[in-house]
XYZ file of C-alpha atoms in Angstrom:
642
model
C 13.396 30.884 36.805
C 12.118 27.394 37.563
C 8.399 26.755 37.574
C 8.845 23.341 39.032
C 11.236 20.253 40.143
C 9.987 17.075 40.928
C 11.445 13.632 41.727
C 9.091 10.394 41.403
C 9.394 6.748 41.064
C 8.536 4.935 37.613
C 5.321 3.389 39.641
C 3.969 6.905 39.745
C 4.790 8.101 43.389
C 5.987 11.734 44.196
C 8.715 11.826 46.341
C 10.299 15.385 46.420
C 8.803 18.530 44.725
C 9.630 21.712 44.150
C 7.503 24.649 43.079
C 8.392 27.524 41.838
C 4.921 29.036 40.639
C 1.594 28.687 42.310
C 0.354 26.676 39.174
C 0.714 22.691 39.736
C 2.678 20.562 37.749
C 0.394 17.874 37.928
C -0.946 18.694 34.191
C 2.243 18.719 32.227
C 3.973 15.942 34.112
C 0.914 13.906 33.405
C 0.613 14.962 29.858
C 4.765 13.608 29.845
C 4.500 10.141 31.400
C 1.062 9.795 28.913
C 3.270 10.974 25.270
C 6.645 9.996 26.480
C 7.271 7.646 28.786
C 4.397 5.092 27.969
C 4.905 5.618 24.076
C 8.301 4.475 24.050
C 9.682 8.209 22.905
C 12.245 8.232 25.643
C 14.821 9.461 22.955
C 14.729 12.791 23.423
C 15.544 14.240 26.749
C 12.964 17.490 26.184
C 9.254 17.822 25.746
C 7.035 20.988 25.520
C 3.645 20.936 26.748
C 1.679 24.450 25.455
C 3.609 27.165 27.143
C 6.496 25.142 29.212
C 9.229 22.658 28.333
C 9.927 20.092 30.615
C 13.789 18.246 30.588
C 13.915 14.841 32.352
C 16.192 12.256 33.132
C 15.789 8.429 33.691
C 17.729 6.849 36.664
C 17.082 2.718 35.575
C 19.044 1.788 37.887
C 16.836 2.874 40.904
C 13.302 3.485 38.994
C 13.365 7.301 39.261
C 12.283 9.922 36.857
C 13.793 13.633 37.043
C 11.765 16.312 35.789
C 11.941 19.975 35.829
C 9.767 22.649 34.198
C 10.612 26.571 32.524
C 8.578 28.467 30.490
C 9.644 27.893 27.146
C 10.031 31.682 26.021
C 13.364 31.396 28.336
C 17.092 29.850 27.393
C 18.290 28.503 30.465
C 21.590 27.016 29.885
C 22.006 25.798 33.240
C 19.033 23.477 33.243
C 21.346 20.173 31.904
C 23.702 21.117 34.709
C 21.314 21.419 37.389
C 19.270 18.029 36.592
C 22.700 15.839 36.712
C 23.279 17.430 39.758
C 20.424 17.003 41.617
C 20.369 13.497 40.128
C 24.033 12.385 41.530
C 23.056 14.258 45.050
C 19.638 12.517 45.693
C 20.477 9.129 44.478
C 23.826 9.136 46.537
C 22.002 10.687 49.693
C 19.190 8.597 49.900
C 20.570 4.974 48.407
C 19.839 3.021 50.833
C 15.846 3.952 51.331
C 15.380 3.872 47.833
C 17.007 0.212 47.439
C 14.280 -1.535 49.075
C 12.028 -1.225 45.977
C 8.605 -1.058 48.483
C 6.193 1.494 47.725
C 5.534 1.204 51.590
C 8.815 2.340 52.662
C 9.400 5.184 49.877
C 5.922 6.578 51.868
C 7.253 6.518 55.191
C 10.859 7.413 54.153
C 10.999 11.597 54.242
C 13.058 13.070 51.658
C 13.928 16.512 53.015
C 15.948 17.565 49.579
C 14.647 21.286 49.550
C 17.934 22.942 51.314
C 20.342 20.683 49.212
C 18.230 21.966 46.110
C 18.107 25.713 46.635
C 21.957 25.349 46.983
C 22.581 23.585 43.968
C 20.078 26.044 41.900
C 22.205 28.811 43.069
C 25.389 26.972 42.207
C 24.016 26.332 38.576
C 23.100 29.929 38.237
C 25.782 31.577 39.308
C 27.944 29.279 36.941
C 26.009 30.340 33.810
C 26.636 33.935 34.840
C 30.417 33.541 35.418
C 32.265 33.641 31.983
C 35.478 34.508 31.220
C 36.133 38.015 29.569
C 37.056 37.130 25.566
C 39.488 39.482 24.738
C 39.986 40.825 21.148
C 42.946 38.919 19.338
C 45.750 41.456 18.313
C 47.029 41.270 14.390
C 50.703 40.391 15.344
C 49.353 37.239 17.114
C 47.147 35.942 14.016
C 49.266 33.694 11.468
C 48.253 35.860 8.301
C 50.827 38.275 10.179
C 53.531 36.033 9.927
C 52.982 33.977 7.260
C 54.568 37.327 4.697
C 57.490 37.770 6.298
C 58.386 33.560 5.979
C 57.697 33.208 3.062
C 59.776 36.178 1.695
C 62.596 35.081 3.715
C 63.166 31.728 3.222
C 61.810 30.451 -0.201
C 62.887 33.694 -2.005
C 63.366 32.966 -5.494
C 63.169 29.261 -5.080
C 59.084 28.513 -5.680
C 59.024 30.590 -8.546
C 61.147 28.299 -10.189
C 59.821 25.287 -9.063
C 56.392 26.354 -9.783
C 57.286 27.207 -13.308
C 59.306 23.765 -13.624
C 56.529 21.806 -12.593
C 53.899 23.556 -14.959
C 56.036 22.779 -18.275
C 56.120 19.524 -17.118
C 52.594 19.093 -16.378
C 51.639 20.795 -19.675
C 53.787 18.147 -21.212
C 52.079 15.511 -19.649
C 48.748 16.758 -20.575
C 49.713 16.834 -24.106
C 51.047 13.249 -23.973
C 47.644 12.251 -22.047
C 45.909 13.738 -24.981
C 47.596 11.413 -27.598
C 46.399 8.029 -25.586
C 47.603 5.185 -26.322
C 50.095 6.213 -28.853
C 52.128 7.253 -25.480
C 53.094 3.816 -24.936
C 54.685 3.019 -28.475
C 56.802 5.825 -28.617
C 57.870 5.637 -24.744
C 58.402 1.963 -24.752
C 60.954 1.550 -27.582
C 62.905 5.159 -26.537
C 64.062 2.699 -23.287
C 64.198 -0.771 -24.946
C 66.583 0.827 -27.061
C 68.901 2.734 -24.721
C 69.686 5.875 -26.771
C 71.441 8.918 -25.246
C 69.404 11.660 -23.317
C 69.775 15.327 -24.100
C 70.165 17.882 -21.655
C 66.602 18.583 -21.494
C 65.626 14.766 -20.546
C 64.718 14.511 -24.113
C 65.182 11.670 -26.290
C 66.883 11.622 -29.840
C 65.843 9.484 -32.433
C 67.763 8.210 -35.727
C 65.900 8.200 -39.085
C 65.527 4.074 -39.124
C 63.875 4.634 -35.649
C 61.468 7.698 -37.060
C 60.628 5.125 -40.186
C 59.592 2.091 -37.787
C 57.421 4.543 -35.471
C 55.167 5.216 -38.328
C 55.321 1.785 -39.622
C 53.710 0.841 -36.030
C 51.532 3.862 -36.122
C 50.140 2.982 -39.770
C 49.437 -0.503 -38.667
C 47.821 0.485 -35.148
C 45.853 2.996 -37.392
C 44.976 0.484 -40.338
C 44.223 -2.581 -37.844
C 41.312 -0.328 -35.865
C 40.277 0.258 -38.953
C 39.106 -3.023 -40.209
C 37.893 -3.444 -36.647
C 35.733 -0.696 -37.466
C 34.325 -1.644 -40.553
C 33.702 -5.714 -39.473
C 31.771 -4.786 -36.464
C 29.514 -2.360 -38.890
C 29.214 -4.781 -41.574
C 27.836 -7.257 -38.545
C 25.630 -4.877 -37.345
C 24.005 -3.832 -40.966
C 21.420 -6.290 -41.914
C 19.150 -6.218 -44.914
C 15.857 -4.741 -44.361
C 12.777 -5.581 -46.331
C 11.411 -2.292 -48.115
C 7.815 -0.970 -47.252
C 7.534 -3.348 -44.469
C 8.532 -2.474 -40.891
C 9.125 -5.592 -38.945
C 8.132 -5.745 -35.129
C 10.954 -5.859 -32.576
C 11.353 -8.819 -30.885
C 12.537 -8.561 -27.675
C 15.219 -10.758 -26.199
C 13.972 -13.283 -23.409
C 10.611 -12.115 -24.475
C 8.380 -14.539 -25.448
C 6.618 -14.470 -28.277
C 3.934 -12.724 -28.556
C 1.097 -12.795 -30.515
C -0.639 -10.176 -32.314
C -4.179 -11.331 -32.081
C -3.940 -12.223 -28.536
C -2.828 -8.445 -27.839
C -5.705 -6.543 -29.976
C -8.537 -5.291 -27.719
C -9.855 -3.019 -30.220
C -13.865 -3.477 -30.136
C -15.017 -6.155 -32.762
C -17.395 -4.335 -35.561
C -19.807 -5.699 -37.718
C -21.154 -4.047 -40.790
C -19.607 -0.912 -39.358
C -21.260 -1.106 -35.781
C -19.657 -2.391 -33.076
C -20.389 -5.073 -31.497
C -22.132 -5.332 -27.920
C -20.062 -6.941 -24.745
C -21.985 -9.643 -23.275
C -22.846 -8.898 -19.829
C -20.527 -8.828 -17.031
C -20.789 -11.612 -14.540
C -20.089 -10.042 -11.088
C -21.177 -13.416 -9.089
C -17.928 -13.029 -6.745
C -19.771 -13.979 -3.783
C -17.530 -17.575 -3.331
C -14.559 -15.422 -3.914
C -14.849 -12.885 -1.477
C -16.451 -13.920 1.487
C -13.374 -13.712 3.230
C -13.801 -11.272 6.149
C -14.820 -13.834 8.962
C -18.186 -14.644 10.593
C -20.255 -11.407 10.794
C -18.072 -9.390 8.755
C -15.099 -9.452 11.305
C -12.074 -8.498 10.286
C -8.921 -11.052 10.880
C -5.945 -10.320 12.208
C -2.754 -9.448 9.617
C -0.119 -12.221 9.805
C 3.067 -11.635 8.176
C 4.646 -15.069 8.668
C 5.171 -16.923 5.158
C 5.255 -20.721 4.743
C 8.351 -20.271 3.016
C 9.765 -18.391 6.103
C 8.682 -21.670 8.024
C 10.383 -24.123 5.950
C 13.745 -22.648 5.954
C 13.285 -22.259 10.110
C 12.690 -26.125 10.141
C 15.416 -26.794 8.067
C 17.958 -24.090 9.513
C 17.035 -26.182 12.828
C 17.966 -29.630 11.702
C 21.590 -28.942 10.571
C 22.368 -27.137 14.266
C 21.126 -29.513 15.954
C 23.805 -32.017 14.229
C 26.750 -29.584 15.580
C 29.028 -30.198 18.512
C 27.820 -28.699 21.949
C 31.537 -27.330 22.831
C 31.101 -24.485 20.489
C 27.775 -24.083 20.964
C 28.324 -23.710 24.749
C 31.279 -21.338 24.174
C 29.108 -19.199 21.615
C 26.387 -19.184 24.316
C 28.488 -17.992 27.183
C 30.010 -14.987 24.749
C 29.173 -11.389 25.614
C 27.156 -12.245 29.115
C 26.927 -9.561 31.018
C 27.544 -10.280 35.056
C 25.481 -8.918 37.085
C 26.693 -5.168 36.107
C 25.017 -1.752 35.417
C 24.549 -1.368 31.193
C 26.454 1.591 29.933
C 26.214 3.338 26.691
C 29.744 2.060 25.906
C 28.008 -1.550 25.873
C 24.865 -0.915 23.763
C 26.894 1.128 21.100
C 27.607 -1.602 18.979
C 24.370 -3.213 19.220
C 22.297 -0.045 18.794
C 24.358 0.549 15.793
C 23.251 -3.255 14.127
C 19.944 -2.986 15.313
C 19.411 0.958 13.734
C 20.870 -0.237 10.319
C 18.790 -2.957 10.547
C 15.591 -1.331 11.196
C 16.484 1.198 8.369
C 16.930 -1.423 5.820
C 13.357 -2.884 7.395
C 11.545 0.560 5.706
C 11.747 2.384 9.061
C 12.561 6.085 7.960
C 16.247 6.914 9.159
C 15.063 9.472 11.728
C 12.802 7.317 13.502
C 15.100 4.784 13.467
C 17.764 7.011 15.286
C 15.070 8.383 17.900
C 13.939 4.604 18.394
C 17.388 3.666 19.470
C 17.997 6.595 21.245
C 15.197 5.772 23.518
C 16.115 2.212 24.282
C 19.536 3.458 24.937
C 18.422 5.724 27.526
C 15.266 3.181 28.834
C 18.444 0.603 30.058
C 20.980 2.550 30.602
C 22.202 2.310 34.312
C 19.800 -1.148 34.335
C 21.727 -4.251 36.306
C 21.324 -7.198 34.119
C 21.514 -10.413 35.024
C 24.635 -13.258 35.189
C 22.974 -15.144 32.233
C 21.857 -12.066 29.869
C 23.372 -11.165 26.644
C 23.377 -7.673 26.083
C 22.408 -8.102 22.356
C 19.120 -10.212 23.996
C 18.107 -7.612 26.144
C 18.417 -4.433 23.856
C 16.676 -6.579 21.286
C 13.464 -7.341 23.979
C 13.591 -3.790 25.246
C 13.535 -2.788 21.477
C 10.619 -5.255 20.973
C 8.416 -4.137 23.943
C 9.069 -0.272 22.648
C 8.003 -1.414 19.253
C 4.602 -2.717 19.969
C 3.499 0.141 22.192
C 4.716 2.179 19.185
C 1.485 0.256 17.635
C -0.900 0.379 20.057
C -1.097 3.963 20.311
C -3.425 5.772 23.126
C -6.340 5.894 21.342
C -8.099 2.857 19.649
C -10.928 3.352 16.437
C -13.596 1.386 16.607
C -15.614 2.689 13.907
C -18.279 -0.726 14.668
C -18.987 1.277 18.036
C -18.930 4.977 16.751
C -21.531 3.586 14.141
C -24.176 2.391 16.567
C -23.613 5.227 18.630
C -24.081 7.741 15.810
C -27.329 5.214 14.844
C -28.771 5.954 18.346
C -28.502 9.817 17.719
C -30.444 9.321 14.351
C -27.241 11.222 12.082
C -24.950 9.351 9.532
C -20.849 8.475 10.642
C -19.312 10.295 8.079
C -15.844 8.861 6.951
C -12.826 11.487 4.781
C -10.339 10.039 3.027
C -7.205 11.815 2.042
C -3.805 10.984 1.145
C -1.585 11.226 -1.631
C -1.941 10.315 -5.440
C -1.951 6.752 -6.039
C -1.555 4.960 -2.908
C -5.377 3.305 -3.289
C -8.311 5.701 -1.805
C -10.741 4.556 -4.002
C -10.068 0.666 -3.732
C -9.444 0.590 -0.042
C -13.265 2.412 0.295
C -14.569 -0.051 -1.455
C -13.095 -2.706 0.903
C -14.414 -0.744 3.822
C -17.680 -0.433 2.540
C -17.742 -4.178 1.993
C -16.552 -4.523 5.452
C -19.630 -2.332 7.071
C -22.152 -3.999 4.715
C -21.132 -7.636 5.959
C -21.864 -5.710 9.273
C -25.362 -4.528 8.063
C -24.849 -1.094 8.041
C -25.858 1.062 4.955
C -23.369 2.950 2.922
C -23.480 6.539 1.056
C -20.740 6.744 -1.332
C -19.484 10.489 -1.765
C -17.165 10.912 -5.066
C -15.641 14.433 -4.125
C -12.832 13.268 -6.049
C -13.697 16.236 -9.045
C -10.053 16.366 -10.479
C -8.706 12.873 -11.817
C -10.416 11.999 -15.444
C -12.267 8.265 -14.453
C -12.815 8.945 -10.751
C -16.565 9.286 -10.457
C -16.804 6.223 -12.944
C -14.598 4.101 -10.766
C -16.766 4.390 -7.572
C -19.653 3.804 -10.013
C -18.096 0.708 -10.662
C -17.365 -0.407 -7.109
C -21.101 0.798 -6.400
C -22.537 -1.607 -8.947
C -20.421 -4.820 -7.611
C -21.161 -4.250 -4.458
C -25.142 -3.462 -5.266
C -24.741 -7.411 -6.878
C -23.414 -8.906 -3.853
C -26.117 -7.254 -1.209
C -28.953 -6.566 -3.467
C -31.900 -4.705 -1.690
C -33.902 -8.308 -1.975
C -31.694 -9.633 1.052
C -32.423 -6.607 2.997
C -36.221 -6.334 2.729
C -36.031 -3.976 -0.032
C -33.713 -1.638 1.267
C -31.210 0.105 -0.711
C -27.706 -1.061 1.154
C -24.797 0.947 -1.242
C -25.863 3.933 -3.473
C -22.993 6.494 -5.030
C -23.764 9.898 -4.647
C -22.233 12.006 -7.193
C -22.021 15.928 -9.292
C -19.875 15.330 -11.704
C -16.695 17.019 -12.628
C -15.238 20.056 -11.861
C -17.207 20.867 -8.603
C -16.080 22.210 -5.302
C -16.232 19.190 -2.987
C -16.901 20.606 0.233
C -20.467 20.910 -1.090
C -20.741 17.980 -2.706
C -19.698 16.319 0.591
C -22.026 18.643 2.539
C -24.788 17.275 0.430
C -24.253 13.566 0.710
C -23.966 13.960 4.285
C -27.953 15.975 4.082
C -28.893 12.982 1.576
C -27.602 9.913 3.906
C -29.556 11.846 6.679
C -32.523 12.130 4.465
C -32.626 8.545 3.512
C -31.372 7.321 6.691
C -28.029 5.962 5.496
C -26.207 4.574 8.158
C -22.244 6.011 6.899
C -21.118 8.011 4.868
C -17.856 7.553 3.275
C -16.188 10.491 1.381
C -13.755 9.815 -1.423
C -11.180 13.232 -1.865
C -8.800 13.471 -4.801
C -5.404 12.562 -4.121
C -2.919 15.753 -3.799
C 0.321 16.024 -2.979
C 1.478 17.619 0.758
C 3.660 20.479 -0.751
C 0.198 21.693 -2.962
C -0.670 24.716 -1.232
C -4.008 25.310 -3.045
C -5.377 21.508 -2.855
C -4.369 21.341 0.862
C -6.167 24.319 1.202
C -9.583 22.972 -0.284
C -9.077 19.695 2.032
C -9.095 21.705 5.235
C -11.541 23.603 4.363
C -13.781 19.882 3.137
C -13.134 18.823 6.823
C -13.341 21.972 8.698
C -17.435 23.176 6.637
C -18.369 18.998 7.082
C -16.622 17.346 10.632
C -16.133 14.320 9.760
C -16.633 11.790 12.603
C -12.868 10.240 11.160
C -10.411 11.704 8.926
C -8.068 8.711 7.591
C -5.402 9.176 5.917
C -4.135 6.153 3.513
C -0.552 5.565 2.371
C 1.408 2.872 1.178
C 3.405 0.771 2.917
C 6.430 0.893 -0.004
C 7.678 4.141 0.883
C 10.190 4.877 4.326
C 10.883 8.607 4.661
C 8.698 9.699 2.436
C 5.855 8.757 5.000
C 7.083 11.137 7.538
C 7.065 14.109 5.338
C 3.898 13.391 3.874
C 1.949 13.051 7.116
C 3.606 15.685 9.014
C 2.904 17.889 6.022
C -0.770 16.975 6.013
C -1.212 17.260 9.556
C 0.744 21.034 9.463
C -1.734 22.085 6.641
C -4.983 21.120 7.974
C -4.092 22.968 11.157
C -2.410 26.372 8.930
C -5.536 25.979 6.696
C -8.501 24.912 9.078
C -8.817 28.876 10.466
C -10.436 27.412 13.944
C -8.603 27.585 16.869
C -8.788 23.613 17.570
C -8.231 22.073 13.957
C -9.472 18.668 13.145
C -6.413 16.559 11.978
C -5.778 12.892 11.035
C -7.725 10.506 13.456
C -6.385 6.972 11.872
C -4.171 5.595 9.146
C -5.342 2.904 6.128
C -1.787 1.421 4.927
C -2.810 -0.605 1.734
C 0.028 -2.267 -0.750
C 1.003 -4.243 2.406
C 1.579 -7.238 0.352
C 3.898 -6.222 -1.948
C 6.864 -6.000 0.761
C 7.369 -9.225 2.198
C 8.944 -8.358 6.025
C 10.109 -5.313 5.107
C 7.083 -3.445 7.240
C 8.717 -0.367 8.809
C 6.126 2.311 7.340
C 3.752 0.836 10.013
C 6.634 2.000 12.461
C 7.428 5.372 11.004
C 3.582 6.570 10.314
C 2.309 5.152 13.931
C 5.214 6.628 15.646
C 5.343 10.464 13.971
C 1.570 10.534 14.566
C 0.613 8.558 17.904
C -2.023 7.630 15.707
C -3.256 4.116 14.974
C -3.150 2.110 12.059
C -7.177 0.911 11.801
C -6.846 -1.242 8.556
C -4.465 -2.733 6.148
C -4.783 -3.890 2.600
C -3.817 -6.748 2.088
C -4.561 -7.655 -1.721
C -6.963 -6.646 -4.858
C -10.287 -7.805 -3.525
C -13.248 -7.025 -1.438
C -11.411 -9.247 1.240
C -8.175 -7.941 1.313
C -8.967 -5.908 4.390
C -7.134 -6.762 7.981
C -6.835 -4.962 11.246
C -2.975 -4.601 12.692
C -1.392 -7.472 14.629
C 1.194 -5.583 16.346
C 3.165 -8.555 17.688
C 3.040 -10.212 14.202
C 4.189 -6.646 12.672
C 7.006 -5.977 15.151
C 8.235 -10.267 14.697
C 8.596 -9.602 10.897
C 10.360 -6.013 11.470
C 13.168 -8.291 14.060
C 13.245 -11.078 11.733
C 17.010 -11.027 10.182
């Protein structure tokens, strides 16, 4: 049973609806055109929304958008039927009023579909009822039933033989694999020679010929040999007794010794002290903008730039016949796109957005739904169709990364500032991919801003963790000492030590930044990986005890399908583990290492689109500064660049 049909334009006007259930379908169809059809995520032709699952189809050609609604506790197979259906009837029956493309005259034109419907619901059941009775398939009319009696009638006593022929002769062959190459020299004089062949296909050999065998197979013998021992007397060199010489490596370098020795210098038995660190970096990392304000990410290269001038010069040079002719190629007049046409291209621009980084799923679904978004679209008499599935791909790649909701943590700040309570910050994410360093970017970030900043190490496990926030605490003390702020302390580390439970430790900084009026709190977990039950289990229950105003979760731009396991997996164990009915799950991403891969930026695609969840910063480098908010255009241009 249907809960609901309905039939609207892309521009957001109803124009036939049918319902099935008193409940209106106003919710769910809302909730589709806001995660579907506006994210790009047109791949898949299903979507469930809590206890229903809605199929739709897109008509292109004529802006419309086919939906129907079933509880998703049913399996009804006659769903895809009944949507194609209804689809052929209504665009063939009302052509001409939907043609005019004027929202005036779609709400004056009356649709009366509801007869043509019921019929065609009752067609598609009754056609999922009728099946044809599967009868039971009788012995006599299987092949095992007849494959006996064949073979005992007419290869009777024949395959034995043969089977029995061939074995001796691939035993033999085995046995002369085994000798290697000594099959050639006996072989290859047997027919130089031309001596008579037994009955067995066996050759027979004189006494002279027996004698000059083993001369050859002495020498072979004797000549490998001396090979043998001249590459060994090479290799052995004379070696210096008591002394072990260091290995020197080829294309090394050299290297040397008292350069590489950082043990700590004694005197009379004592070492000696380190002079002071100088942490004067101001002139090196003022880098975030006026007022703190992050810049934009830009992935284009002055390299890049150079070879587009200079790949510009040489074409300019060519003749304009073949350039004409290569422009004209593959135009598409005036026709309806069909999947037949975008196969090829969908096929170049998937394996291109896999070798990008994109994760080979997301790839597929991304194509998928630019497939479907122009399929049935009438192009123009000058448009290529490898131009227009690239745009269409380009516009679906950018709202990819401008998901629906935007963080601006400047704004949640002074809003938790007005309420007199600390904005409390988690940090999660796997081992390794820069927690640690990218907080202490952020926290240079807010203190450009003039906010004050509560370090939390609730990282208890890794050896050197409380000690490296200590460090970034310090630096960052030098650079906004309390002096510039009229004796107020801006950056303070608030740590327990080792071996702790951190959901307490984090519950305490947040009571201590509220104490002390501390404007954010920023809480540093240990790194864990998403198939660690136990460790997932203490992060849920961190954010569950503390709600966090933003849970971010930082990875590294390197990987491709690891990122999709590793966030669904987080996001699937903070909702198992939370124990609330509404979990708290990831509210932002942090992807840091972003220099290290050139153009090849599809982790920004694959962790934006499996989430819907935006990317709020990017690290960019090894320094305070290194911190950038997402261009999306400048993202998606490097992700198209060939």
């Amino acid at each position: 049973m249907l809960d609901f049909f309905t039939i609207f334009s892309k521009g957001g006007l109803v124009l036939w609806c049918f319902q099935g259930v008193s409940d209106s379908c106003t919710g769910p169809v809302n909730a589709l055109i806001r995660s579907v059809l506006l994210q790009e995520r047109g791949g898949n032709n299903s979507f469930t929304h809590e206890a229903l699952t809605l199929k739709y189809k897109l008509d292109n050609q004529f802006e419309l958008v086919f939906v129907v609604g079933f509880q998703k506790i049913l399996t009804l197979t006659y769903v895809d039927k009944l949507i194609d259906d209804v689809h052929r009837l209504f665009r063939d029956k009302y052509r001409t009023e939907i043609q005019q493309q004027s929202a005036l005259s779609l709400l004056n034109g009356t649709f009366d579909f509801q007869n043509d419907f019921m019929r065609l619901l009752r067609e598609a059941e009754e056609s999922s009822k009728i099946r044809a009775p599967t009868t039971m398939k009788k012995f006599e009319d299987s092949e095992k039933a007849k494959k006996p009696v064949r073979s005992m009638i007419e290869t009777r006593g024949e395959k034995p033989k043969e089977k029995s022929k061939n074995s001796k002769k691939n035993k033999g062959a085995k046995k002369e694999g085994s000798d290697g190459p000594l099959v050639t020299s006996k072989t290859v004089p047997a027919e130089k020679s031309g001596l008579p062949v037994g009955p067995e296909n066996g050759v027979e050999l004189s006494k002279e010929e027996l004698i000059r065998r083993k001369r050859e197979e002495f020498i072979q013998k004797h000549g490998r040999g001396t090979e043998k021992s001249g590459k060994s007397t090479k290799s052995d060199a004379p070696k210096e007794k008591g002394k072990k010489a260091p290995r020197v490596w080829p294309l090394g370098g050299c290297a040397n010794n008292a350069v590489l020795d950082y043990s700590t210098p004694t005197t009379n038995g004592a070492p000696e002290v380190a002079p002071p660190e100088d942490i004067n970096l101001t002139l090196q990392i003022r880098g975030t903008g006026a007022g703190g304000q992050l810049q934009d990410l830009d992935c284009s290269s002055s390299d890049d730039e150079g070879a587009t001038q200079n790949s510009t010069k040489p074409s300019a040079t060519k003749g304009t016949l073949g350039g004409m002719f290569g422009m004209l190629k593959g135009l598409v007049g005036s026709k309806s796109l069909s999947r037949e046409d975008m196969e090829s291209v969908l096929d170049k621009m998937r394996d291109h957005l896999i070798a990008k980084n994109v994760a080979a799923d997301i790839a597929v679904q991304l194509c998928e739904s630019v497939a479907s978004k122009l399929e049935g679209k009438v192009m123009g008499t000058f448009s290529t169709v490898t131009s227009t599935v690239k745009q269409a791909l380009q516009e679906s790649l950018v709202q990819i990364l401008q998901p629906q909701r935007r963080v601006d943590m400047l704004r949640d700040i002074m809003d938790a500032q007005r309420r007199q309570r600390p904005y409390v910050v988690t940090f999660c994410g796997v081992n390794g991919v820069g927690k640690s360093t990218n907080l202490a970017k952020i926290s240079f970030w807010l203190l450009e801003n003039g906010f004050s900043v509560l370090i939390a190490a609730c990282d208890t496990f890794r050896a050197g963790a409380v000690e490296q926030l200590r460090t970034h605490t310090r630096r960052l003390t030098t650079l906004h000492p309390p002096e510039k702020h009229g004796g107020r302390t801006m950056v303070q580390l608030f740590e327990k030590g080792y071996g702790k439970d951190a959901a307490g430790i984090a519950m305490e900084a947040i009571s201590f930044a509220r104490n002390q009026g501390f404007d954010v709190v920023l809480v540093d977990t240990a790194g864990r990986m998403q198939d660690n039950a136990p460790l997932m289990t203490a992060l849920a229950k961190l954010i569950t005890v503390n709600t966090p105003d933003l849970v971010l979760f930082v990875g590294e731009a390197l990987v491709g399908n690891e990122a999709v396991d590793q966030l669904v997996k987080f996001n699937r164990a903070l909702a198992d583990h939370s124990g609330v009915q509404t979990p708290r799950l990831i509210d932002g991403i942090v992807l840091t290492k972003f220099d290290t891969i050139d153009d090849k930026v599809g982790a920004a695609i694959s962790m934006t689109y499996i989430t819907s969840k935006p990317i709020v910063f990017v690290g960019t480098g090894q320094t305070y500064s290194d911190l950038r908010s997402l261009n999306a255009k400048a993202v998606v241009a490097a992700l198209m660049k060939a």
